Short mmCIF file of C-alpha atoms in Angstrom, two decimals:
data_model
loop_
_atom_site.label_atom_id
_atom_site.label_comp_id
_atom_site.label_asym_id
_atom_site.label_seq_id
_atom_site.Cartn_x
_atom_site.Cartn_y
_atom_site.Cartn_z
CA UNK A 8 -20.81 3.00 -4.44
CA UNK A 9 -19.18 -0.49 -2.56
CA UNK A 10 -17.16 1.60 -0.34
CA UNK A 11 -20.06 3.83 1.17
CA UNK A 12 -21.86 1.44 3.78
CA UNK A 13 -18.56 2.13 5.60
CA UNK A 14 -18.07 5.48 5.83
CA UNK A 15 -14.42 5.02 7.58
CA UNK A 16 -13.15 1.82 5.77
CA UNK A 17 -9.60 1.44 7.48
CA UNK A 18 -9.14 -1.88 6.31
CA UNK A 19 -6.94 -0.93 3.37
CA UNK A 20 -3.79 -1.76 5.83
CA UNK A 21 -0.55 -2.17 4.44
CA UNK A 22 2.51 -4.51 4.08
CA UNK A 23 5.36 -4.90 6.22
CA UNK A 24 6.87 -2.66 8.32
CA UNK A 25 10.24 -0.47 9.29
CA UNK A 26 11.64 -0.11 12.95
CA UNK A 27 15.05 -0.09 12.12
CA UNK A 28 16.53 1.48 8.21
CA UNK A 29 16.08 -1.33 5.93
CA UNK A 30 19.82 -1.26 4.39
CA UNK A 31 19.70 -0.06 0.26
CA UNK A 32 19.29 -3.39 -1.78
CA UNK A 33 20.41 -3.20 -5.21
CA UNK A 34 18.63 -5.91 -7.29
CA UNK A 35 20.67 -8.63 -9.60
CA UNK A 36 21.15 -7.01 -13.00
CA UNK A 37 19.73 -3.44 -12.18
CA UNK A 38 20.95 -0.14 -12.33
CA UNK A 39 19.50 2.21 -9.73
CA UNK A 40 18.81 5.84 -9.40
CA UNK A 41 17.69 7.82 -6.16
CA UNK A 42 15.49 10.86 -6.29
CA UNK A 43 14.07 13.57 -3.97
CA UNK A 44 11.11 14.78 -5.83
CA UNK A 45 9.28 17.77 -5.33
CA UNK A 46 5.12 17.35 -5.68
CA UNK A 47 2.93 20.14 -5.40
CA UNK A 48 -0.21 18.95 -5.18
CA UNK A 49 -4.24 20.05 -4.67
CA UNK A 50 -6.08 17.71 -3.01
CA UNK A 51 -9.33 18.02 -0.90
CA UNK A 52 -8.27 18.04 2.76
CA UNK A 53 -10.67 16.67 6.04
CA UNK A 54 -10.89 18.62 9.04
CA UNK A 55 -9.86 15.95 12.09
CA UNK A 56 -12.41 17.01 14.63
CA UNK A 57 -11.72 14.02 17.25
CA UNK A 58 -9.66 13.48 20.46
CA UNK A 59 -6.32 13.38 19.50
CA UNK A 60 -4.45 10.87 22.36
CA UNK A 61 -2.43 11.53 24.49
CA UNK A 62 -1.26 8.39 25.45
CA UNK A 63 -1.88 4.71 25.09
CA UNK A 64 -4.59 4.08 27.64
CA UNK A 65 -6.51 6.72 25.03
CA UNK A 66 -5.25 5.33 21.96
CA UNK A 67 -6.82 1.97 23.48
CA UNK A 68 -10.19 3.25 24.17
CA UNK A 69 -10.30 5.11 20.69
CA UNK A 70 -10.30 1.74 19.11
CA UNK A 71 -12.17 -0.15 21.53
CA UNK A 72 -15.04 2.71 20.56
CA UNK A 73 -14.00 2.40 16.62
CA UNK A 74 -14.93 -1.39 16.53
CA UNK A 75 -18.31 -1.09 18.72
CA UNK A 76 -20.84 -2.45 16.97
CA UNK A 77 -22.76 0.77 17.58
CA UNK A 78 -19.71 3.22 17.11
CA UNK A 79 -20.16 6.95 16.73
CA UNK A 80 -18.53 6.74 12.90
CA UNK A 81 -19.79 10.62 12.36
CA UNK A 82 -17.91 12.81 14.60
CA UNK A 83 -13.63 12.33 13.18
CA UNK A 84 -14.18 15.35 10.70
CA UNK A 85 -16.14 18.58 10.60
CA UNK A 86 -17.15 20.83 8.25
CA UNK A 87 -16.88 21.29 4.94
CA UNK A 88 -13.66 19.63 3.30
CA UNK A 89 -11.53 22.32 1.92
CA UNK A 90 -8.74 22.02 -0.91
CA UNK A 91 -5.51 22.48 0.17
CA UNK A 92 -2.54 23.04 -2.58
CA UNK A 93 0.47 22.35 -1.02
CA UNK A 94 4.29 20.65 -2.12
CA UNK A 95 5.78 17.71 -0.60
CA UNK A 96 9.10 16.14 -1.06
CA UNK A 97 8.59 12.13 -1.72
CA UNK A 98 12.11 9.84 -2.05
CA UNK A 99 11.55 7.05 -4.80
CA UNK A 100 14.19 4.85 -6.44
CA UNK A 101 14.39 3.64 -10.21
CA UNK A 102 16.20 0.76 -11.13
CA UNK A 103 16.03 -0.60 -14.54
CA UNK A 104 17.69 -3.68 -16.24
CA UNK A 105 21.56 -2.89 -16.90
CA UNK A 106 20.81 -4.33 -20.74
CA UNK A 107 19.12 -1.21 -21.94
CA UNK A 108 17.68 -4.00 -24.82
CA UNK A 109 15.64 -5.60 -22.45
CA UNK A 110 12.52 -6.20 -24.20
CA UNK A 111 10.20 -4.58 -21.90
CA UNK A 112 12.62 -1.83 -19.80
CA UNK A 113 10.60 1.17 -21.14
CA UNK A 114 7.51 -0.05 -19.61
CA UNK A 115 7.71 0.91 -16.05
CA UNK A 116 6.16 -0.67 -12.77
CA UNK A 117 5.49 2.23 -10.57
CA UNK A 118 4.63 0.62 -7.31
CA UNK A 119 2.81 1.72 -4.25
CA UNK A 120 3.49 0.14 -0.62
CA UNK A 121 1.13 0.06 2.10
CA UNK A 122 0.67 0.65 5.60
CA UNK A 123 3.50 -0.44 7.78
CA UNK A 124 6.45 -0.26 5.95
CA UNK A 125 8.21 1.94 3.56
CA UNK A 126 9.57 1.23 -0.47
CA UNK A 127 11.87 -1.38 0.45
CA UNK A 128 8.79 -3.66 0.70
CA UNK A 129 9.32 -4.28 -3.43
CA UNK A 130 13.14 -4.58 -2.68
CA UNK A 131 13.49 -6.85 -0.05
CA UNK A 132 16.79 -7.55 1.30
CA UNK A 133 15.90 -10.67 2.97
CA UNK A 134 16.68 -13.50 0.22
CA UNK A 135 15.90 -11.48 -2.44
CA UNK A 136 16.09 -14.57 -4.79
CA UNK A 137 12.76 -15.13 -3.27
CA UNK A 138 11.04 -12.11 -2.30
CA UNK A 139 12.15 -9.00 -3.66
CA UNK A 140 9.69 -8.11 -6.57
CA UNK A 141 12.03 -5.35 -8.24
CA UNK A 142 14.94 -8.04 -8.56
CA UNK A 143 12.30 -10.58 -10.56
CA UNK A 144 10.58 -7.99 -11.96
CA UNK A 145 14.28 -6.68 -13.97
CA UNK A 146 14.70 -10.32 -15.09
CA UNK A 147 12.14 -10.06 -16.41
CA UNK A 148 12.82 -7.07 -18.45
CA UNK A 149 10.80 -4.53 -16.87
CA UNK A 150 11.94 -1.08 -14.69
CA UNK A 151 10.57 -0.55 -11.31
CA UNK A 152 9.48 2.96 -9.87
CA UNK A 153 9.40 2.47 -6.28
CA UNK A 154 8.46 5.34 -3.36
CA UNK A 155 8.27 6.28 0.48
CA UNK A 156 4.86 7.25 0.40
CA UNK A 157 4.58 10.76 2.69
CA UNK A 158 4.85 10.25 6.01
CA UNK A 159 7.18 7.45 5.12
CA UNK A 160 11.19 6.19 5.34
CA UNK A 161 12.95 9.55 3.96
CA UNK A 162 9.92 11.44 2.41
CA UNK A 163 8.46 14.31 3.84
CA UNK A 164 6.89 14.11 7.26
CA UNK A 165 3.30 15.57 8.15
CA UNK A 166 1.30 15.37 11.23
CA UNK A 167 -0.74 11.93 11.51
CA UNK A 168 -4.10 13.62 12.17
CA UNK A 169 -3.43 15.13 8.51
CA UNK A 170 -2.07 12.45 6.99
CA UNK A 171 -5.07 11.44 4.58
CA UNK A 172 -5.35 8.87 1.58
CA UNK A 173 -6.07 12.32 -0.40
CA UNK A 174 -3.22 13.82 -0.43
CA UNK A 175 -1.55 10.09 -1.39
CA UNK A 176 -3.66 9.70 -4.04
CA UNK A 177 -2.84 13.33 -5.79
CA UNK A 178 0.74 12.67 -5.03
CA UNK A 179 0.81 8.98 -7.02
CA UNK A 180 -1.09 10.97 -9.56
CA UNK A 181 1.55 13.39 -10.25
CA UNK A 182 4.74 10.60 -9.89
CA UNK A 183 2.83 8.79 -12.74
CA UNK A 184 2.21 12.14 -14.66
CA UNK A 185 6.06 13.10 -14.52
CA UNK A 186 7.05 9.51 -15.21
CA UNK A 187 4.89 9.37 -18.40
CA UNK A 188 6.59 13.01 -19.32
CA UNK A 189 9.73 11.20 -19.27
CA UNK A 190 10.72 12.96 -16.09
CA UNK A 191 12.29 10.88 -13.21
CA UNK A 192 13.32 7.94 -15.67
CA UNK A 193 17.21 7.74 -15.62
CA UNK A 194 18.60 6.07 -18.91
CA UNK A 195 14.68 5.18 -20.14
CA UNK A 196 13.90 8.43 -21.06
CA UNK A 197 10.13 8.96 -22.24
CA UNK A 198 8.63 5.37 -21.57
CA UNK A 199 6.27 3.26 -23.11
CA UNK A 200 3.90 2.73 -20.89
CA UNK A 201 3.31 3.09 -16.70
CA UNK A 202 1.78 0.22 -15.21
CA UNK A 203 0.60 1.06 -11.23
CA UNK A 204 1.32 -1.42 -8.98
CA UNK A 205 -0.47 -1.25 -5.11
CA UNK A 206 -0.06 -3.80 -2.25
CA UNK A 207 -2.86 -3.27 0.55
CA UNK A 208 -3.61 0.91 1.15
CA UNK A 209 -1.55 1.25 -1.98
CA UNK A 210 -3.81 -0.60 -4.18
CA UNK A 211 -6.86 1.77 -2.37
CA UNK A 212 -4.50 4.95 -3.69
CA UNK A 213 -3.33 2.83 -6.81
CA UNK A 214 -7.11 2.38 -7.42
CA UNK A 215 -8.14 5.69 -6.96
CA UNK A 216 -5.95 7.31 -10.01
CA UNK A 217 -7.54 4.86 -12.66
CA UNK A 218 -10.55 6.53 -11.23
CA UNK A 219 -9.98 9.64 -11.18
CA UNK A 220 -7.28 10.29 -13.59
CA UNK A 221 -7.18 7.32 -15.66
CA UNK A 222 -5.05 8.74 -18.48
CA UNK A 223 -2.42 8.83 -16.04
CA UNK A 224 -1.56 5.16 -16.50
CA UNK A 225 -1.49 2.51 -18.76
CA UNK A 226 -2.32 -0.87 -16.31
CA UNK A 227 -3.35 -1.38 -13.08
CA UNK A 228 -2.37 -4.29 -10.63
CA UNK A 229 -3.89 -4.25 -7.04
CA UNK A 230 -2.19 -6.55 -4.64
CA UNK A 231 -3.76 -7.89 -1.14
CA UNK A 232 -6.62 -6.15 -1.69
CA UNK A 233 -10.24 -7.40 -2.38
CA UNK A 234 -13.79 -4.83 -3.12
CA UNK A 235 -15.77 -7.15 -1.35
CA UNK A 236 -16.88 -5.44 1.61
CA UNK A 237 -19.13 -8.58 2.99
CA UNK A 238 -15.13 -9.96 3.83
CA UNK A 239 -13.61 -7.34 5.32
CA UNK A 240 -13.71 -7.55 9.08
CA UNK A 241 -12.86 -4.31 10.45
CA UNK A 242 -13.02 -4.90 13.91
CA UNK A 243 -11.24 -7.99 14.27
CA UNK A 244 -8.26 -6.51 12.14
CA UNK A 245 -7.69 -3.23 14.60
CA UNK A 246 -8.11 -5.88 17.74
CA UNK A 247 -5.80 -8.16 16.49
CA UNK A 248 -3.19 -5.20 16.21
CA UNK A 249 -3.91 -4.02 19.94
CA UNK A 250 -2.10 -0.40 18.25
CA UNK A 251 0.60 1.23 20.22
CA UNK A 252 1.37 5.27 19.59
CA UNK A 253 4.82 4.65 17.50
CA UNK A 254 6.91 7.19 19.10
CA UNK A 255 6.32 5.09 22.72
CA UNK A 256 7.35 1.82 21.45
CA UNK A 257 11.04 1.14 22.09
CA UNK A 258 11.92 -0.49 18.41
CA UNK A 259 11.52 2.67 16.70
CA UNK A 260 14.18 5.21 16.15
CA UNK A 261 15.16 8.76 14.43
CA UNK A 262 12.43 10.61 12.66
CA UNK A 263 9.99 7.89 13.73
CA UNK A 264 10.56 7.97 17.43
CA UNK A 265 9.91 11.96 16.69
CA UNK A 266 6.54 11.47 15.25
CA UNK A 267 3.26 13.12 16.50
CA UNK A 268 0.67 10.69 18.46
CA UNK A 269 -1.14 10.64 15.27
CA UNK A 270 1.30 7.65 14.04
CA UNK A 271 0.93 4.09 15.23
CA UNK A 272 2.16 0.75 15.11
CA UNK A 273 0.70 -2.96 15.60
CA UNK A 274 2.04 -4.15 19.07
CA UNK A 275 4.71 -6.78 18.31
CA UNK A 276 5.78 -9.62 15.79
CA UNK A 277 2.79 -12.15 16.55
CA UNK A 278 0.13 -9.38 15.81
CA UNK A 279 1.86 -9.06 12.23
CA UNK A 280 1.35 -12.62 11.99
CA UNK A 281 -2.03 -12.85 12.92
CA UNK A 282 -2.69 -10.18 10.25
CA UNK A 283 0.02 -10.61 7.66
CA UNK A 284 1.54 -14.35 7.32
CA UNK A 285 0.03 -18.10 6.68
CA UNK A 286 1.30 -20.69 8.31
CA UNK A 287 3.36 -23.41 7.47
CA UNK A 288 4.06 -21.62 4.04
CA UNK A 289 6.83 -19.03 5.61
CA UNK A 290 9.68 -18.58 8.11
CA UNK A 291 9.38 -16.96 11.48
CA UNK A 292 13.09 -15.51 9.91
CA UNK A 293 11.09 -13.66 7.55
CA UNK A 294 8.42 -12.35 9.80
CA UNK A 295 11.01 -11.02 12.57
CA UNK A 296 12.39 -9.24 9.40
CA UNK A 297 9.42 -7.30 8.49
CA UNK A 298 8.77 -7.02 12.34
CA UNK A 299 12.58 -5.39 12.58
CA UNK A 300 12.10 -3.13 9.77
CA UNK A 301 8.32 -1.77 10.25
CA UNK A 302 7.15 1.44 9.84
CA UNK A 303 4.57 3.74 11.93
CA UNK A 304 1.07 4.68 9.98
CA UNK A 305 -1.05 7.58 10.49
CA UNK A 306 -3.99 7.12 11.95
CA UNK A 307 -6.29 9.40 9.50
CA UNK A 308 -4.83 7.17 6.59
CA UNK A 309 -6.82 4.75 8.12
CA UNK A 310 -10.10 6.72 8.68
CA UNK A 311 -9.91 8.40 4.79
CA UNK A 312 -9.66 5.82 3.05
CA UNK A 313 -12.83 5.27 1.73
CA UNK A 314 -12.54 9.14 0.16
CA UNK A 315 -11.01 6.48 -2.66
CA UNK A 316 -11.94 2.89 -1.76
CA UNK A 317 -14.75 1.33 -4.06
CA UNK A 318 -15.16 4.22 -7.02
CA UNK A 319 -15.88 2.58 -10.35
CA UNK A 320 -13.55 3.58 -12.51
CA UNK A 321 -15.84 4.12 -15.62
CA UNK A 322 -13.03 5.27 -17.91
CA UNK A 323 -10.26 3.22 -17.22
CA UNK A 324 -9.92 0.90 -20.25
CA UNK A 325 -6.28 -0.55 -19.50
CA UNK A 326 -5.57 -4.18 -18.13
CA UNK A 327 -6.55 -4.65 -14.46
CA UNK A 328 -4.95 -7.29 -12.09
CA UNK A 329 -6.31 -8.11 -8.54
CA UNK A 330 -4.35 -10.21 -6.83
CA UNK A 331 -4.87 -11.52 -3.12
CA UNK A 332 -3.47 -14.38 -0.95
CA UNK A 333 -5.54 -17.24 -0.35
CA UNK A 334 -5.66 -16.27 3.40
CA UNK A 335 -5.82 -12.91 3.26
CA UNK A 336 -6.85 -11.76 6.86
CA UNK A 337 -7.11 -7.80 6.19
CA UNK A 338 -9.12 -7.82 2.92
CA UNK A 339 -10.88 -11.51 2.94
CA UNK A 340 -11.57 -12.36 6.92
CA UNK A 341 -8.91 -15.21 5.96
CA UNK A 342 -10.25 -16.48 3.06
CA UNK A 343 -10.42 -15.17 -0.57
CA UNK A 344 -11.51 -17.67 -3.00
CA UNK A 345 -15.18 -17.00 -3.32
CA UNK A 346 -15.12 -12.96 -2.80
CA UNK A 347 -12.08 -11.82 -4.75
CA UNK A 348 -13.47 -11.31 -8.50
CA UNK A 349 -16.76 -9.60 -7.69
CA UNK A 350 -17.83 -6.66 -6.98
CA UNK A 351 -14.16 -5.72 -8.35
CA UNK A 352 -14.91 -7.02 -12.30
CA UNK A 353 -18.24 -4.37 -11.92
CA UNK A 354 -15.78 -1.84 -10.49
CA UNK A 355 -13.57 -2.32 -14.02
CA UNK A 356 -16.09 -2.96 -16.28
CA UNK A 357 -14.27 -0.77 -19.00
CA UNK A 358 -10.97 -2.37 -18.75
CA UNK A 359 -10.22 -4.29 -21.91
CA UNK A 360 -9.10 -7.16 -19.48
CA UNK A 361 -10.18 -7.92 -16.28
CA UNK A 362 -8.79 -10.41 -14.08
CA UNK A 363 -8.10 -11.69 -10.60
CA UNK A 364 -5.81 -14.17 -9.16
CA UNK A 365 -5.89 -15.72 -5.82
CA UNK A 366 -2.50 -16.77 -4.80
CA UNK A 367 -2.27 -19.91 -3.12
CA UNK A 368 -1.19 -20.74 0.69
CA UNK A 369 -0.30 -17.12 1.34
CA UNK A 370 -1.77 -14.63 3.50
CA UNK A 371 -1.69 -10.93 3.05
CA UNK A 372 1.83 -10.23 2.74
CA UNK A 373 2.62 -12.15 0.10
CA UNK A 374 5.63 -11.19 -0.93
CA UNK A 375 7.35 -12.89 2.54
CA UNK A 376 5.70 -16.26 1.71
CA UNK A 377 7.88 -18.99 0.21
CA UNK A 378 6.16 -18.89 -2.85
CA UNK A 379 6.12 -15.25 -3.87
CA UNK A 380 8.09 -15.43 -6.85
CA UNK A 381 4.64 -17.05 -7.91
CA UNK A 382 2.68 -14.27 -7.70
CA UNK A 383 5.73 -12.10 -9.43
CA UNK A 384 5.35 -14.18 -12.66
CA UNK A 385 1.62 -13.80 -12.70
CA UNK A 386 2.00 -10.07 -12.55
CA UNK A 387 4.75 -9.59 -15.19
CA UNK A 388 3.17 -12.20 -17.50
CA UNK A 389 0.03 -10.24 -17.30
CA UNK A 390 1.76 -7.06 -18.36
CA UNK A 391 3.56 -8.84 -21.84
CA UNK A 392 -0.13 -10.55 -22.18
CA UNK A 393 -1.32 -7.08 -22.88
CA UNK A 394 1.75 -6.08 -24.93
CA UNK A 395 3.17 -4.00 -22.04
#
C-alpha cells in the first residue's frame, strides 16, 4: 500500500482558513438550505499517547522532533485501536439551482474542505465570479452540498487530541448515505447521483469513502492532492507553517479561541502564501482574505491521515478525477506534472474512467488563483461526460 512507508503522513493539509466567521454568501442563481445534522458513527479510534504541549515552545520542539530525519514516529498512539460509537452535530448547506429543471440539479456534489478552512472554501464571498465553486457549479446546473468538518466552523467541537481522520471518514460516509436516501436534499428529493469532491485532507477523507464504502457514491473528484509519496516533503511543509497553538493567536475569536492545545494554525499570511499560492497568478488581497478567515486544525488529524491515505479502491467502479495545481507545494513538492497520474491510476484501477489533470500556474489553493473557473469547468465537464 502506497501510504504505509509514512505511518503518520500529515501532508494532506487543507485549504484556506477562518479567523473571523465568513459571512454566508448566497451563490447567484441558487436556493440554499442550511442544516444541522445529527450524525451517528462507529469508527476505529487510536488512543493518543504523546506529549500534550502546554505552550508554543513545546509545540515548536514537537514539530522539530517530528520532522527530524530520525524521529520517533511510533510513540504517538498506544495500545490496540478501539471502536467508538458516538454522535456529532454537523453543520451543512445545500445549494441547488433556482430553476428546478436545470439539467444536472439532481446530481449532488458533496464537497469536503481541507485543513485550515471551513465549508466557505467552496462558497467564497471574495470575488465570487472568479473564485466561488458553488456558484460556478450551479451555473452549470449542479447542486452542491458543503459542510463544516468535525471541529470546524459551526459543526461540533471535540478535542484536538481526539479529532482523527477515522471520525471524519465515518461522518462523510454517513452524509453520503443520507443524501443518497433523499435526506437533507431540499427540493431535490432522491438524487440521481452523489459525487464526492475533496480538497487536500478533504480528498484524503473522500478517497476513504471510495475505498471502504464505495456503494455510497457515484463519482469521485480529488483536488489539491497526489498519491505519489516521492513528491511529498513533510518536513518542508511543517517548517514553512511554523505552527502555533490556535488559542494563543490573536486573530482567532469565539469558539476557535477556546479550543484546546491540540488545535493549531500556521503563523501568518506569508506561511499561507508559502504553501497555498503561486505568483503571479493571484492577488495578495486573496491571500489576505484567506488568512483573515482561517480556521484551526487538529494535530491528530495530521497524524492519522495515513489511516486512509493511499489504500486501493478495488471495488469502486465510478469515474475518478484527480486534480492538482501545477505548482502544488504540499502534495507535489512544488511541481505536479510528472508525479500526479501514478500511482493514483493503479489505486483506482477499477474505475471505469480515471483521469488526472494539472491546472496551470496554480498552487495548492486553486480556488484563490485567477484561473480558478478553468478547473471548476474541468470538474463539471467531467461529471457531464460521465452522464452525471
